[in-house]
């Protein structure tokens, strides 16, 4: 039977009981509107822990002033039904005032410099501070042994790993591969923003990343030119690209000729949806 918990006191009582019984706890933090990408995280969490906590919290701190905080899809009834079916033990669904008792403007925040300023951080300046802060709060409230995050937000995953390492947070951070629609589009709650015509175009983002990967595998090493060509192709298709970038997988720096484990990342607007995607590329 899945418990749905809002107050912190109730959350703590349950967590303490599990910890006293030496049970391994895994956390899957989400903003709800769950899809198969989230359910894969949950299934993996269930396979590696005794107790699984899923949090659903649309975190206002990670949305810019002009972004979609108010309209972000909220589907708690469907989400909780599905999580209960999967066998999740506790759904934590806090209120904004519970997470930020001093108010959002006055709350203590976590900044992961450099890594938060590039790629998505360049066009979404408050995003990663909001993510790192809320994830740290959730870690402190739930004190899980493991926490699982999707690799679609690869920069977010690295920032959380860096935060955990720098602050000596004793939680294993686990990245889980992207789950895709049959046509290749990476699953995302924001895919619902696409109209039918945009939805047909959206999978080209992944196709273009795949084409870049093929070219790099065929020894093309002029990454800047490949990035510009990809941006041009995206524009031709009707995207408004934010970036396409070949980076080192371990720290998202620009690769040197010695670097062999790469990742190609992209973010592009398609109508009202800002889509992100990435693909690993080993030389
Ligand atoms: O990836 C998300 O859904 C969010 O950024 C997260 C990690 C739940 C923090 O609000």
CSV table of C-alpha atoms in Angstrom, one decimal, residues 56-283:
chain,number,residue,atom,x,y,z
A,56,UNK,CA,6.3,15.1,-6.9
A,57,UNK,CA,7.0,18.8,-6.5
A,58,UNK,CA,6.8,21.4,-9.2
A,59,UNK,CA,9.7,23.5,-7.9
A,60,UNK,CA,9.1,27.2,-8.5
A,61,UNK,CA,12.7,28.0,-7.7
A,62,UNK,CA,14.0,26.4,-10.9
A,63,UNK,CA,11.6,28.3,-13.3
A,64,UNK,CA,12.6,31.7,-14.8
A,65,UNK,CA,10.2,34.6,-14.6
A,66,UNK,CA,9.0,34.0,-18.2
A,67,UNK,CA,8.9,30.2,-18.0
A,68,UNK,CA,6.0,27.8,-17.6
A,69,UNK,CA,5.7,27.3,-13.8
A,70,UNK,CA,2.0,28.2,-13.7
A,71,UNK,CA,1.1,26.0,-16.7
A,72,UNK,CA,3.4,23.1,-16.0
A,73,UNK,CA,1.1,20.0,-16.3
A,74,UNK,CA,-0.1,18.8,-12.8
A,75,UNK,CA,-1.6,15.3,-12.9
A,76,UNK,CA,-1.4,14.0,-9.3
A,77,UNK,CA,-4.3,11.6,-9.4
A,78,UNK,CA,-3.0,9.7,-12.5
A,79,UNK,CA,0.5,9.9,-11.3
A,80,UNK,CA,-0.2,8.4,-7.8
A,81,UNK,CA,-2.4,5.7,-9.2
A,82,UNK,CA,0.4,4.5,-11.6
A,83,UNK,CA,3.1,4.8,-8.8
A,84,UNK,CA,0.9,2.7,-6.5
A,85,UNK,CA,0.5,0.0,-9.2
A,86,UNK,CA,4.2,-0.1,-9.7
A,87,UNK,CA,4.8,-0.8,-6.0
A,88,UNK,CA,6.2,2.5,-4.8
A,89,UNK,CA,6.2,2.7,-1.0
A,90,UNK,CA,5.8,6.4,-0.4
A,91,UNK,CA,4.8,9.4,-2.5
A,92,UNK,CA,6.0,12.7,-1.1
A,93,UNK,CA,4.0,15.6,-2.4
A,94,UNK,CA,5.0,18.7,-0.3
A,95,UNK,CA,3.6,22.2,-0.5
A,96,UNK,CA,5.8,25.1,-1.6
A,97,UNK,CA,5.7,26.6,1.9
A,98,UNK,CA,6.9,23.3,3.3
A,99,UNK,CA,10.0,23.2,1.1
A,100,UNK,CA,10.7,26.9,1.4
A,101,UNK,CA,9.6,27.9,4.9
A,102,UNK,CA,11.6,31.1,4.8
A,103,UNK,CA,10.1,32.1,1.5
A,104,UNK,CA,11.7,31.4,-1.9
A,105,UNK,CA,13.6,34.8,-2.0
A,106,UNK,CA,15.2,34.3,1.4
A,107,UNK,CA,15.9,30.6,1.3
A,108,UNK,CA,19.5,29.3,1.5
A,109,UNK,CA,20.5,28.1,-1.9
A,110,UNK,CA,23.1,25.9,-3.5
A,111,UNK,CA,25.2,27.0,-6.5
A,112,UNK,CA,27.4,24.7,-8.5
A,113,UNK,CA,29.6,27.2,-10.4
A,114,UNK,CA,30.9,26.8,-13.9
A,115,UNK,CA,29.0,23.6,-14.7
A,116,UNK,CA,25.7,25.5,-14.1
A,117,UNK,CA,26.7,28.4,-16.4
A,118,UNK,CA,27.2,26.6,-19.7
A,119,UNK,CA,24.8,25.0,-22.2
A,120,UNK,CA,21.3,25.0,-20.6
A,121,UNK,CA,22.6,27.3,-17.8
A,122,UNK,CA,23.5,30.0,-20.3
A,123,UNK,CA,19.9,30.5,-21.4
A,124,UNK,CA,18.2,29.4,-18.1
A,125,UNK,CA,20.3,31.3,-15.5
A,126,UNK,CA,18.2,30.3,-12.4
A,127,UNK,CA,17.5,26.8,-13.4
A,128,UNK,CA,20.4,24.8,-11.9
A,129,UNK,CA,20.5,26.8,-8.7
A,130,UNK,CA,16.8,25.9,-8.2
A,131,UNK,CA,17.4,22.3,-9.1
A,132,UNK,CA,20.5,21.9,-6.8
A,133,UNK,CA,18.7,23.7,-3.9
A,134,UNK,CA,15.5,21.6,-4.1
A,135,UNK,CA,17.4,18.3,-4.6
A,136,UNK,CA,19.6,19.1,-1.6
A,137,UNK,CA,16.4,19.8,0.5
A,138,UNK,CA,14.8,16.5,-0.7
A,139,UNK,CA,18.1,14.7,0.2
A,140,UNK,CA,18.0,16.1,3.7
A,141,UNK,CA,14.3,15.4,4.2
A,142,UNK,CA,14.4,11.8,2.9
A,143,UNK,CA,18.0,10.8,3.5
A,144,UNK,CA,18.0,8.1,0.9
A,145,UNK,CA,20.9,5.8,0.2
A,146,UNK,CA,20.5,6.2,-3.5
A,147,UNK,CA,18.8,8.7,-5.8
A,148,UNK,CA,18.0,8.2,-9.5
A,149,UNK,CA,17.9,10.8,-12.3
A,150,UNK,CA,17.3,10.5,-16.0
A,151,UNK,CA,20.2,11.1,-18.4
A,152,UNK,CA,18.0,13.2,-20.7
A,153,UNK,CA,18.9,16.1,-18.3
A,154,UNK,CA,22.5,15.1,-18.5
A,155,UNK,CA,23.9,18.5,-17.3
A,156,UNK,CA,21.5,18.3,-14.4
A,157,UNK,CA,22.7,14.8,-13.5
A,158,UNK,CA,26.4,16.0,-13.6
A,159,UNK,CA,25.5,19.0,-11.4
A,160,UNK,CA,23.8,16.8,-8.8
A,161,UNK,CA,26.8,14.4,-8.8
A,162,UNK,CA,29.2,17.4,-8.4
A,163,UNK,CA,27.0,18.8,-5.6
A,164,UNK,CA,26.9,15.4,-3.8
A,165,UNK,CA,30.7,15.1,-4.1
A,166,UNK,CA,31.6,18.6,-3.1
A,167,UNK,CA,29.2,18.6,0.0
A,168,UNK,CA,30.1,15.0,1.0
A,169,UNK,CA,26.5,13.9,0.7
A,170,UNK,CA,26.5,10.2,1.4
A,171,UNK,CA,24.0,9.3,-1.4
A,172,UNK,CA,24.8,7.3,-4.5
A,173,UNK,CA,23.6,9.3,-7.5
A,174,UNK,CA,22.5,7.0,-10.4
A,175,UNK,CA,21.9,8.1,-14.0
A,176,UNK,CA,19.4,6.1,-16.0
A,177,UNK,CA,19.4,6.1,-19.8
A,178,UNK,CA,16.9,8.1,-21.9
A,179,UNK,CA,13.6,6.5,-22.7
A,180,UNK,CA,12.3,7.3,-26.2
A,181,UNK,CA,9.1,7.2,-28.1
A,182,UNK,CA,9.1,4.7,-31.0
A,183,UNK,CA,10.0,7.5,-33.4
A,184,UNK,CA,13.1,8.4,-31.3
A,185,UNK,CA,11.7,11.5,-29.5
A,186,UNK,CA,13.0,11.6,-25.9
A,187,UNK,CA,10.2,11.3,-23.4
A,188,UNK,CA,9.4,14.6,-21.6
A,189,UNK,CA,6.4,16.2,-19.9
A,190,UNK,CA,6.9,19.2,-22.2
A,191,UNK,CA,6.2,17.1,-25.3
A,192,UNK,CA,2.5,17.7,-24.5
A,193,UNK,CA,3.1,21.3,-25.5
A,194,UNK,CA,3.6,20.3,-29.2
A,195,UNK,CA,0.8,20.5,-31.7
A,196,UNK,CA,0.4,17.5,-34.1
A,197,UNK,CA,2.5,19.1,-36.8
A,198,UNK,CA,5.3,20.0,-34.4
A,199,UNK,CA,5.1,16.5,-32.9
A,200,UNK,CA,5.9,15.1,-36.4
A,201,UNK,CA,9.0,17.3,-36.6
A,202,UNK,CA,10.2,16.8,-33.0
A,203,UNK,CA,12.0,13.4,-33.6
A,204,UNK,CA,14.4,15.1,-36.1
A,205,UNK,CA,16.3,16.5,-33.1
A,206,UNK,CA,17.4,13.0,-32.2
A,207,UNK,CA,18.0,12.1,-35.9
A,208,UNK,CA,20.3,15.1,-36.3
A,209,UNK,CA,22.3,14.1,-33.2
A,210,UNK,CA,22.6,10.6,-34.6
A,211,UNK,CA,23.8,11.9,-37.9
A,212,UNK,CA,26.5,13.9,-36.1
A,213,UNK,CA,27.5,10.8,-34.2
A,214,UNK,CA,27.9,8.9,-37.4
A,215,UNK,CA,30.1,11.6,-38.9
A,216,UNK,CA,32.3,11.7,-35.8
A,217,UNK,CA,32.5,7.9,-35.9
A,218,UNK,CA,33.7,8.3,-39.5
A,219,UNK,CA,36.6,10.4,-38.2
A,220,UNK,CA,35.2,13.9,-38.8
A,221,UNK,CA,36.8,16.0,-36.0
A,222,UNK,CA,35.8,19.5,-36.9
A,223,UNK,CA,33.2,19.7,-34.1
A,224,UNK,CA,32.5,23.4,-34.5
A,225,UNK,CA,31.6,22.9,-38.2
A,226,UNK,CA,29.4,19.9,-37.3
A,227,UNK,CA,27.6,21.9,-34.7
A,228,UNK,CA,26.9,24.8,-37.1
A,229,UNK,CA,25.6,22.4,-39.7
A,230,UNK,CA,23.3,20.7,-37.2
A,231,UNK,CA,22.0,24.1,-36.0
A,232,UNK,CA,21.4,25.1,-39.7
A,233,UNK,CA,19.5,21.8,-40.3
A,234,UNK,CA,17.4,22.3,-37.2
A,235,UNK,CA,16.5,25.8,-38.3
A,236,UNK,CA,15.5,24.5,-41.8
A,237,UNK,CA,13.1,22.1,-40.0
A,238,UNK,CA,11.4,24.9,-38.0
A,239,UNK,CA,13.3,24.6,-34.7
A,240,UNK,CA,14.8,27.6,-32.9
A,241,UNK,CA,18.0,26.0,-31.6
A,242,UNK,CA,19.6,27.1,-28.4
A,243,UNK,CA,22.7,25.0,-28.8
A,244,UNK,CA,24.2,21.9,-30.3
A,245,UNK,CA,27.5,21.0,-28.7
A,246,UNK,CA,30.0,18.2,-28.6
A,247,UNK,CA,31.5,17.9,-25.1
A,248,UNK,CA,33.5,15.6,-22.8
A,249,UNK,CA,31.1,13.2,-21.1
A,250,UNK,CA,32.6,13.5,-17.6
A,251,UNK,CA,32.6,17.3,-17.1
A,252,UNK,CA,31.0,18.8,-20.3
A,253,UNK,CA,34.2,20.7,-21.2
A,254,UNK,CA,35.2,21.2,-24.9
A,255,UNK,CA,37.0,18.0,-26.0
A,256,UNK,CA,40.7,17.9,-26.8
A,257,UNK,CA,42.0,15.3,-29.4
A,258,UNK,CA,42.9,13.0,-26.4
A,259,UNK,CA,39.3,12.8,-25.1
A,260,UNK,CA,37.5,9.7,-26.2
A,261,UNK,CA,34.3,9.6,-24.2
A,262,UNK,CA,32.1,12.3,-25.7
A,263,UNK,CA,28.5,13.4,-25.6
A,264,UNK,CA,26.6,15.5,-28.2
A,265,UNK,CA,24.0,17.7,-26.5
A,266,UNK,CA,21.2,19.8,-27.9
A,267,UNK,CA,18.5,22.2,-26.8
A,268,UNK,CA,16.0,23.7,-29.3
A,269,UNK,CA,12.6,25.3,-29.1
A,270,UNK,CA,9.9,23.9,-31.3
A,271,UNK,CA,6.9,26.1,-31.0
A,272,UNK,CA,6.1,26.4,-27.3
A,273,UNK,CA,8.3,23.5,-26.2
A,274,UNK,CA,12.0,23.7,-25.3
A,275,UNK,CA,13.3,20.2,-26.2
A,276,UNK,CA,16.6,18.8,-24.9
A,277,UNK,CA,18.3,15.6,-26.0
A,278,UNK,CA,21.8,14.0,-26.0
A,279,UNK,CA,23.6,11.0,-27.4
A,280,UNK,CA,26.8,9.4,-26.2
A,281,UNK,CA,29.7,9.1,-28.6
A,282,UNK,CA,32.8,7.0,-28.0
A,283,UNK,CA,35.8,7.4,-30.2
